[in-house]
Structures are given as structure tokens and as C-alpha cells.
CSV table of C-alpha atoms in Angstrom, one decimal:
chain,number,residue,atom,x,y,z
F,105,GLY,CA,0.1,0.0,0.1
F,106,ALA,CA,1.0,3.8,-0.2
F,107,VAL,CA,-1.1,5.5,2.5
F,108,VAL,CA,-0.4,9.1,3.5
F,109,SER,CA,-2.1,10.8,6.8
F,110,GLN,CA,-2.1,14.4,7.6
F,111,HIS,CA,-2.9,15.9,11.1
F,112,PRO,CA,-5.0,17.7,12.0
F,113,SER,CA,-7.5,17.4,9.4
F,114,ARG,CA,-9.2,20.6,10.6
F,115,VAL,CA,-7.6,23.5,12.7
F,116,ILE,CA,-9.0,27.0,13.6
F,117,CYS,CA,-6.2,29.4,15.1
F,118,LYS,CA,-6.3,33.0,15.6
F,119,SER,CA,-4.5,35.6,13.7
F,120,GLY,CA,-0.9,35.9,14.8
F,121,THR,CA,-0.3,32.4,16.1
F,122,SER,CA,1.4,29.5,14.3
F,123,VAL,CA,0.2,26.1,13.3
F,124,LYS,CA,2.0,23.1,12.5
F,125,ILE,CA,0.5,20.4,10.1
F,126,GLU,CA,2.0,16.8,10.0
F,127,CYS,CA,2.2,14.8,6.7
F,128,ARG,CA,3.1,11.0,7.5
F,129,SER,CA,3.9,8.2,5.2
F,130,LEU,CA,2.4,5.2,7.2
F,131,ASP,CA,3.5,2.0,5.2
F,132,PHE,CA,6.4,3.2,3.0
F,133,GLN,CA,9.5,5.6,3.2
F,134,ALA,CA,9.1,8.8,1.1
F,135,THR,CA,12.1,10.2,-0.1
F,136,THR,CA,10.1,13.3,-1.3
F,137,MET,CA,7.3,15.0,0.1
F,138,PHE,CA,5.4,17.9,-1.6
F,139,TRP,CA,3.3,20.5,-0.1
F,140,TYR,CA,0.3,22.0,-1.9
F,141,ARG,CA,-2.2,24.6,-1.3
F,142,GLN,CA,-5.7,24.5,-2.6
F,143,PHE,CA,-8.1,27.7,-2.8
F,144,PRO,CA,-11.7,27.1,-3.1
F,145,LYS,CA,-12.9,25.6,-6.4
F,146,GLN,CA,-9.3,26.0,-7.8
F,147,SER,CA,-6.7,23.7,-8.7
F,148,LEU,CA,-3.5,22.7,-6.4
F,149,MET,CA,-0.6,25.1,-6.2
F,150,LEU,CA,2.5,23.6,-5.3
F,151,MET,CA,4.3,25.3,-2.5
F,152,ALA,CA,7.4,23.4,-2.1
F,153,THR,CA,9.2,20.1,-2.2
F,154,SER,CA,10.9,18.5,0.7
F,155,ASN,CA,13.4,15.7,0.8
F,156,GLU,CA,14.6,14.1,3.9
F,157,GLY,CA,17.6,15.6,5.5
F,158,SER,CA,17.9,18.5,3.5
F,159,LYS,CA,16.4,22.1,3.1
F,160,ALA,CA,12.9,22.5,1.1
F,161,THR,CA,12.9,23.8,-2.2
F,162,TYR,CA,10.2,26.5,-2.3
F,163,GLU,CA,8.1,27.4,-5.7
F,164,GLN,CA,8.4,31.2,-6.9
F,165,GLY,CA,6.3,33.4,-4.6
F,166,VAL,CA,6.2,31.2,-1.8
F,167,GLU,CA,7.4,32.8,1.5
F,168,LYS,CA,10.0,30.4,3.1
F,169,ASP,CA,10.1,32.3,6.3
F,170,LYS,CA,6.2,32.1,6.7
F,171,PHE,CA,5.7,28.4,5.5
F,172,LEU,CA,8.4,26.4,7.3
F,173,ILE,CA,9.0,23.0,6.1
F,174,ASN,CA,10.9,20.3,8.0
F,175,HIS,CA,11.4,16.7,6.7
F,176,ALA,CA,13.3,15.3,9.4
F,177,SER,CA,12.7,11.4,8.7
F,178,LEU,CA,11.6,9.3,5.7
F,179,THR,CA,8.0,9.2,7.1
F,180,LEU,CA,7.5,12.6,8.3
F,181,SER,CA,7.4,16.2,7.0
F,182,THR,CA,5.8,19.1,8.8
F,183,LEU,CA,4.5,22.4,7.6
F,184,THR,CA,4.4,25.4,10.0
F,185,VAL,CA,2.4,28.6,9.2
F,186,THR,CA,4.0,31.0,11.1
F,187,SER,CA,2.2,34.3,12.3
F,188,ALA,CA,-1.0,33.2,10.6
F,189,HIS,CA,-3.3,35.6,8.9
F,190,PRO,CA,-6.8,35.2,7.5
F,191,GLU,CA,-5.4,35.1,4.0
F,192,ASP,CA,-3.5,32.1,4.8
F,193,SER,CA,-7.1,30.1,5.4
F,194,SER,CA,-6.9,27.3,3.0
F,195,PHE,CA,-6.8,23.5,2.2
F,196,TYR,CA,-3.2,22.3,2.7
F,197,ILE,CA,-2.5,19.0,1.0
F,198,CYS,CA,0.6,16.9,1.0
F,199,SER,CA,1.9,14.3,-1.1
F,200,ALA,CA,4.8,11.5,-1.0
F,201,THR,CA,6.6,9.5,-3.3
F,202,LYS,CA,8.6,6.3,-2.9
F,203,THR,CA,12.2,5.9,-3.6
F,204,ALA,CA,13.0,5.9,-7.3
F,205,SER,CA,9.1,6.5,-8.1
F,206,TYR,CA,7.6,9.7,-9.6
F,207,GLU,CA,4.0,8.7,-8.5
F,208,GLN,CA,2.9,10.8,-5.8
F,209,TYR,CA,0.6,9.6,-3.0
F,210,PHE,CA,-1.9,12.1,-1.4
F,211,GLY,CA,-2.8,13.0,1.9
F,212,PRO,CA,-6.5,13.7,2.9
F,213,GLY,CA,-5.6,17.6,3.4
F,214,THR,CA,-5.8,19.9,6.3
F,215,ARG,CA,-8.3,22.7,6.5
F,216,LEU,CA,-7.0,25.7,8.1
F,217,THR,CA,-9.1,28.6,9.3
F,218,VAL,CA,-7.6,31.7,10.6
F,219,THR,CA,-9.9,33.9,12.5
N,148,GLY,CA,7.0,25.3,-19.7
N,149,ASP,CA,4.9,22.3,-19.0
N,150,SER,CA,1.3,22.9,-18.7
N,151,VAL,CA,-2.0,21.2,-18.4
N,152,THR,CA,-5.6,22.4,-19.7
N,153,GLN,CA,-8.8,20.9,-19.0
N,154,MET,CA,-12.3,21.6,-20.2
N,155,GLU,CA,-14.0,24.0,-18.1
N,156,GLY,CA,-16.9,22.9,-15.7
N,157,PRO,CA,-19.2,22.1,-14.3
N,158,VAL,CA,-20.4,19.3,-16.0
N,159,THR,CA,-23.9,18.3,-15.1
N,160,LEU,CA,-25.0,14.9,-16.3
N,161,SER,CA,-28.0,12.4,-15.6
N,162,GLU,CA,-27.2,9.1,-14.1
N,163,GLU,CA,-26.0,6.5,-16.9
N,164,ALA,CA,-24.8,9.2,-19.3
N,165,PHE,CA,-21.7,9.1,-21.0
N,166,LEU,CA,-18.8,11.2,-19.6
N,167,THR,CA,-16.1,12.9,-21.3
N,168,ILE,CA,-13.7,15.3,-19.8
N,169,ASN,CA,-11.1,16.8,-22.1
N,170,CYS,CA,-7.4,17.1,-21.1
N,171,THR,CA,-4.5,18.4,-23.2
N,172,TYR,CA,-1.1,19.1,-22.3
N,173,THR,CA,2.4,20.7,-23.1
N,174,ALA,CA,5.4,19.2,-22.2
N,175,THR,CA,9.1,18.7,-22.9
N,176,GLY,CA,10.3,15.2,-22.5
N,177,TYR,CA,8.3,12.2,-21.9
N,178,PRO,CA,5.8,12.9,-19.0
N,179,SER,CA,3.5,10.5,-17.3
N,180,LEU,CA,-0.2,11.3,-17.2
N,181,PHE,CA,-2.7,11.0,-14.4
N,182,TRP,CA,-6.1,11.6,-13.6
N,183,TYR,CA,-6.9,12.4,-9.8
N,184,VAL,CA,-10.4,12.5,-8.3
N,185,GLN,CA,-11.4,14.7,-5.4
N,186,TYR,CA,-14.5,14.2,-3.4
N,187,PRO,CA,-16.0,17.0,-1.2
N,188,GLY,CA,-13.7,17.9,1.7
N,189,GLU,CA,-11.0,15.1,0.8
N,190,GLY,CA,-7.7,15.2,-0.6
N,191,LEU,CA,-6.9,13.7,-4.0
N,192,GLN,CA,-7.2,10.1,-5.0
N,193,LEU,CA,-5.3,8.7,-8.1
N,194,LEU,CA,-7.9,7.5,-10.4
N,195,LEU,CA,-5.8,6.2,-13.3
N,196,LYS,CA,-2.5,6.9,-15.0
N,197,ALA,CA,-0.4,6.3,-18.2
N,198,THR,CA,3.1,6.2,-18.3
N,199,LYS,CA,4.0,6.4,-22.2
N,200,ALA,CA,2.1,6.9,-25.5
N,201,ASP,CA,-0.8,4.8,-26.7
N,202,ASP,CA,-1.1,3.3,-22.9
N,203,LYS,CA,-4.6,3.2,-21.7
N,204,GLY,CA,-5.3,3.8,-17.8
N,205,SER,CA,-8.6,2.6,-16.4
N,206,ASN,CA,-10.2,2.1,-13.1
N,207,LYS,CA,-13.6,1.9,-11.8
N,208,GLY,CA,-15.1,2.2,-15.2
N,209,PHE,CA,-13.0,5.3,-16.2
N,210,GLU,CA,-10.4,5.1,-18.8
N,211,ALA,CA,-8.0,7.6,-20.6
N,212,THR,CA,-5.5,7.1,-23.4
N,213,TYR,CA,-2.2,8.6,-23.7
N,214,ARG,CA,-2.4,10.3,-27.2
N,215,LYS,CA,1.0,11.9,-28.1
N,216,GLU,CA,0.0,12.9,-31.6
N,217,THR,CA,-2.9,14.9,-30.2
N,218,THR,CA,-1.1,15.7,-26.7
N,219,SER,CA,-4.3,14.4,-25.0
N,220,PHE,CA,-5.6,12.5,-22.4
N,221,HIS,CA,-9.2,12.6,-22.3
N,222,LEU,CA,-11.2,10.8,-19.4
N,223,GLU,CA,-14.2,8.8,-20.3
N,224,LYS,CA,-16.7,6.8,-18.6
N,225,GLY,CA,-19.8,4.9,-20.3
N,226,SER,CA,-22.1,5.4,-17.7
N,227,VAL,CA,-21.7,7.7,-14.7
N,228,GLN,CA,-23.4,7.3,-11.3
N,229,VAL,CA,-24.3,9.9,-8.6
N,230,SER,CA,-21.5,8.6,-6.5
N,231,ASP,CA,-19.1,9.9,-9.4
N,232,SER,CA,-20.0,13.4,-8.6
N,233,ALA,CA,-16.6,15.1,-7.5
N,234,VAL,CA,-13.8,17.3,-9.0
N,235,TYR,CA,-11.6,15.5,-11.3
N,236,PHE,CA,-7.9,16.8,-12.0
N,237,CYS,CA,-5.8,15.9,-15.1
N,238,ALA,CA,-2.1,16.1,-14.2
N,239,LEU,CA,1.2,15.6,-16.1
N,240,GLY,CA,4.2,14.2,-14.1
N,241,ALA,CA,7.5,16.2,-15.3
N,242,SER,CA,9.8,13.6,-16.5
N,243,ASN,CA,13.0,15.6,-15.2
N,244,THR,CA,11.6,16.8,-11.7
N,245,GLY,CA,9.0,14.6,-10.6
N,246,LYS,CA,6.8,17.5,-9.9
N,247,LEU,CA,3.0,17.0,-10.8
N,248,ILE,CA,1.4,19.9,-12.8
N,249,PHE,CA,-2.2,20.0,-12.5
N,250,GLY,CA,-5.1,21.3,-14.7
N,251,GLN,CA,-7.4,23.4,-13.2
N,252,GLY,CA,-10.2,20.7,-12.3
N,253,THR,CA,-13.5,20.1,-13.8
N,254,THR,CA,-16.3,19.7,-11.6
N,255,LEU,CA,-18.7,16.7,-12.2
N,256,GLN,CA,-22.2,16.8,-10.8
N,257,VAL,CA,-24.3,13.6,-11.6
N,258,LYS,CA,-28.1,13.9,-11.0
N,259,PRO,CA,-30.3,10.9,-10.4
């Protein structure tokens, strides 16, 4: 199998606080994990690519200091939204790839609401 | 750069109707092509894929053929069900980076 989980599934936080979202590959080792953001009724926007043990590669226009990504092990990557604002409210989705494979397995997503 | 274009939705069909969702792509190299489905409030699930020209991906009654000559990967199903109501995304897997490039998504609504 290739199961990816995310936690939490939903989170509400106050403006100015930080929120951490976890992405785990449950039954395989993920050499690469991707973080996406999805706005209502829109496609997925790739935010960053994360490789275990190295710094994440951010897409153009994504603030690396605001969206901190850590990929400390082959089964876990975290996305921390720092000093969140209402405009950061979105659906965040992670995906993971197995070694030597380009196929991505997606997590169920995390709905972030910043009040 | 690489890109994917899907037909705009929403697509509204009656149950048991024939479905086609068009997808065309622009790419360098030899990408893999995917269709993902997203049910309300959920993440993406891989529906089917094709890794080279003339391959046909199929799953749950859906199918799509990788057409290099027309740079297309249209999704079809012979008889849709209400439970097929979802957003469908066509995606291209860039052969050099492994990144997925998504189309804008097409919402399908099937009415009983």
C-alpha cells in the first residue's frame, strides 16, 4: 500500500499564532514530500518540495519564512504556518513519493481557518 | 513550460450518461499522465495513469488513453453514477523533476 496521513484534518487558529501540520507516510519510506495549497474551487498550487534531511525547495512566490517545512525523517514532514493571517486560510495537502518513483500519494488534506 | 489544460466545468449529467472530460497538455520530454479525483472535503485520489504514448489507464469504469499525436489524455466513462460526482484533475508528471502539474479541475455533478 501507499497511505499518507495528515494531522490535523481541520484546525482553527487566531491571527498571529503559528500552526503545524504533519504529513506522514504510514507504510512506506518517502524520499520526497510535496506541499500544496488549494483555494476554493481551484487547482492545487505546489508550495514546496521537501527531501529528507535537506532544506525544502520553495516555488516562486512562496515565502519560506512564513511556511516552514521540515522533513526530519523518511516518514514525516511538517509544514508550519507562522504568524498566520486570515488570508492563509486554505486547504493544505501533502503528497509523498516512494524511492525511485515519480508517483505521488496524497494525504487527505488539512483545512486551516485563521480567524 | 509544461502545462495542462482541462475543459471548464461544471459538467452536469444524468445518471447513466456518457462522460468525457477533455485534457490536453504541453510538455518537454516524456511525461506520465494522471487523472485524480477529489470528493468534497477530501484530498486527491489517483484514479488512473498512463506512463507512455498509447497506454490506456483504466479504473472503476473510467479510462483515458495517452495520445502523443494530439497531446491529449481525455477521461471517459460509459455510464456515470451519482457517486461519481466530484472534481476531476488531469495532471502531468514532469519527467525531469518528478513534480506534478495540475489542470484547473473539472467539477462533475451527476443527477439521479
